């Protein structure tokens, strides 16, 4: 290995926010390391400000927030939940764990979000909810989707793991659903290693959500002095993160604007620096409709086919750039047909884009020089 070759550009690197180490040490020193401490309160408030949510409950992960949403919907075995096939496994697992049946709807070829035109045809008398995922933080077609869920009396849930800070027609993602879920996993824009939140936009649900998060007890009410003892009052589990993780998250959320500026700069460098290369090579860049603002969660390209996608990832690796593919369709995954099914018409767009998609490195610390290195490496690839 040549000593002059610069270090490889990793796919992701976590950002250390300004007050992160100070808050971590404060959390440890204050002697309150379990959940629902002062930092949990602060992080929850910051999340409400950012998303306009009525209540934000920190959780141990987005996966757990999704599980809480399934409990809160009182889903029964055989109930159906519509969702995209092009998403992370947790979107489906959370509902399958309650015995509900994920029904996978195809995605739009442009934004890769659930195709709103296919939702109504997938509804049956067992359908209870629609879960949307704002892929790359580009909002789904929320006007059309809201109209369908209202018309059929279905609950709308947003898996907003990519979309913190994103806007649809000026309104924050995470504020459209009855509930929305966030992820603070190390790979997300704002992170505390492992963490998440359930945003609840309905006051009656918020009270029950608090109980489900606290092992089915009214412990939160007890600590507020609203009841004189706490007891088992509902089903629930342990979904409350340590205040130490909440301290990390508080610092990250306070640095949200700074983190976003850095990520947006990388995203724009890619988008502008690759425009002519993409056009010449038949490669599709991300599509962002004009009425949406995205939080630069990821930058993806669609190569013409699987062979070029694999050769492109190998080419980037050889040039010191770590790129990655993304979701494998859920409807055709080994567990897909066991727990769910594709909506009528199948998911041909999902199958097609899943084979062609590549994500480039995108993190706050990448900087202009790092982004330029990635752009150079990408431009050295010729589609064949
Ligand atoms: C990351 C992610 C999740 C899971 O988040 P965790 O916090 O790791 O549980 C769920 N859904 C989507 C769309 C994600 O991107």
CSV table of N, CA, C and O in Angstrom, one decimal, residues 37 57 65 79 100 103 111 115 136 151 153-154 174 192 195-196 233 243 246 258 265 273 284 308 333 381:
chain,number,residue,atom,x,y,z
A,37,UNK,N,-35.0,11.3,32.7
A,37,UNK,CA,-34.2,12.3,33.5
A,37,UNK,C,-34.3,13.7,32.8
A,37,UNK,O,-35.0,13.9,31.8
A,57,UNK,N,-41.8,11.2,22.6
A,57,UNK,CA,-41.3,10.3,23.6
A,57,UNK,C,-40.1,9.6,23.1
A,57,UNK,O,-40.1,8.8,22.1
A,65,UNK,N,-40.1,2.3,18.6
A,65,UNK,CA,-41.2,3.3,18.4
A,65,UNK,C,-42.3,2.7,17.5
A,65,UNK,O,-43.5,2.9,17.7
A,79,UNK,N,-55.3,-8.3,10.9
A,79,UNK,CA,-55.5,-6.9,10.5
A,79,UNK,C,-54.4,-6.6,9.4
A,79,UNK,O,-53.3,-7.1,9.5
A,100,UNK,N,-50.4,-8.8,12.8
A,100,UNK,CA,-51.0,-8.0,11.6
A,100,UNK,C,-50.2,-8.4,10.4
A,100,UNK,O,-49.1,-9.0,10.4
A,103,UNK,N,-49.0,-5.4,4.0
A,103,UNK,CA,-49.4,-5.6,2.6
A,103,UNK,C,-48.5,-4.5,1.9
A,103,UNK,O,-48.6,-3.3,2.1
A,111,UNK,N,-39.4,9.4,-6.7
A,111,UNK,CA,-39.0,9.6,-5.3
A,111,UNK,C,-38.7,8.3,-4.6
A,111,UNK,O,-38.1,8.4,-3.5
A,115,UNK,N,-46.2,4.5,-3.7
A,115,UNK,CA,-47.0,5.1,-4.9
A,115,UNK,C,-48.4,5.3,-4.4
A,115,UNK,O,-49.2,4.3,-4.3
A,136,UNK,N,-35.2,9.0,1.9
A,136,UNK,CA,-34.1,10.0,1.8
A,136,UNK,C,-34.6,11.3,2.4
A,136,UNK,O,-34.0,12.4,2.2
A,151,UNK,N,-60.8,9.1,3.9
A,151,UNK,CA,-61.9,8.5,3.2
A,151,UNK,C,-62.3,7.1,3.7
A,151,UNK,O,-63.4,6.7,3.9
A,153,UNK,N,-61.1,5.8,6.8
A,153,UNK,CA,-61.0,5.7,8.2
A,153,UNK,C,-59.8,4.9,8.7
A,153,UNK,O,-59.9,4.2,9.7
A,154,UNK,N,-58.7,5.1,8.0
A,154,UNK,CA,-57.5,4.3,8.3
A,154,UNK,C,-56.5,5.2,9.1
A,154,UNK,O,-56.4,6.4,8.9
A,174,UNK,N,-43.4,14.2,9.9
A,174,UNK,CA,-43.6,13.7,11.3
A,174,UNK,C,-44.9,14.3,11.9
A,174,UNK,O,-45.3,13.9,13.0
A,192,UNK,N,-27.5,9.0,18.6
A,192,UNK,CA,-27.0,8.8,19.9
A,192,UNK,C,-26.5,7.3,20.0
A,192,UNK,O,-26.6,6.6,21.0
A,195,UNK,N,-31.1,4.8,19.2
A,195,UNK,CA,-32.1,5.5,19.9
A,195,UNK,C,-33.2,5.9,18.9
A,195,UNK,O,-33.1,5.6,17.7
A,196,UNK,N,-34.3,6.4,19.4
A,196,UNK,CA,-35.4,6.7,18.6
A,196,UNK,C,-36.4,7.6,19.3
A,196,UNK,O,-36.2,8.0,20.4
A,233,UNK,N,-50.9,-1.3,34.5
A,233,UNK,CA,-52.3,-0.8,34.0
A,233,UNK,C,-52.5,-1.2,32.6
A,233,UNK,O,-53.7,-1.1,32.1
A,243,UNK,N,-30.9,8.2,30.3
A,243,UNK,CA,-30.7,9.7,30.2
A,243,UNK,C,-29.2,10.0,29.7
A,243,UNK,O,-29.0,11.1,29.2
A,246,UNK,N,-29.8,10.2,26.1
A,246,UNK,CA,-30.5,11.4,25.9
A,246,UNK,C,-29.7,12.7,25.9
A,246,UNK,O,-29.9,13.7,25.2
A,258,UNK,N,-26.3,23.3,12.4
A,258,UNK,CA,-24.9,23.2,12.0
A,258,UNK,C,-24.7,21.9,11.2
A,258,UNK,O,-24.1,21.8,10.2
A,265,UNK,N,-24.4,20.8,2.2
A,265,UNK,CA,-23.3,21.2,1.3
A,265,UNK,C,-22.7,20.0,0.5
A,265,UNK,O,-22.5,20.1,-0.7
A,273,UNK,N,-22.0,18.5,-9.0
A,273,UNK,CA,-20.8,17.9,-9.6
A,273,UNK,C,-21.0,16.7,-10.5
A,273,UNK,O,-20.2,16.3,-11.3
A,284,UNK,N,-29.7,8.1,-13.0
A,284,UNK,CA,-30.7,9.0,-12.4
A,284,UNK,C,-30.2,9.5,-11.1
A,284,UNK,O,-29.8,8.8,-10.2
A,308,UNK,N,-24.0,-2.9,-13.9
A,308,UNK,CA,-23.3,-1.6,-13.7
A,308,UNK,C,-23.3,-1.2,-12.3
A,308,UNK,O,-22.3,-0.6,-11.8
A,333,UNK,N,-38.4,-10.9,0.2
A,333,UNK,CA,-37.4,-11.4,1.2
A,333,UNK,C,-37.9,-12.7,1.8
A,333,UNK,O,-39.1,-13.1,1.7
A,381,UNK,N,-16.0,6.6,-13.6
A,381,UNK,CA,-16.7,5.4,-14.0
A,381,UNK,C,-17.5,5.7,-15.3
A,381,UNK,O,-18.3,6.7,-15.4
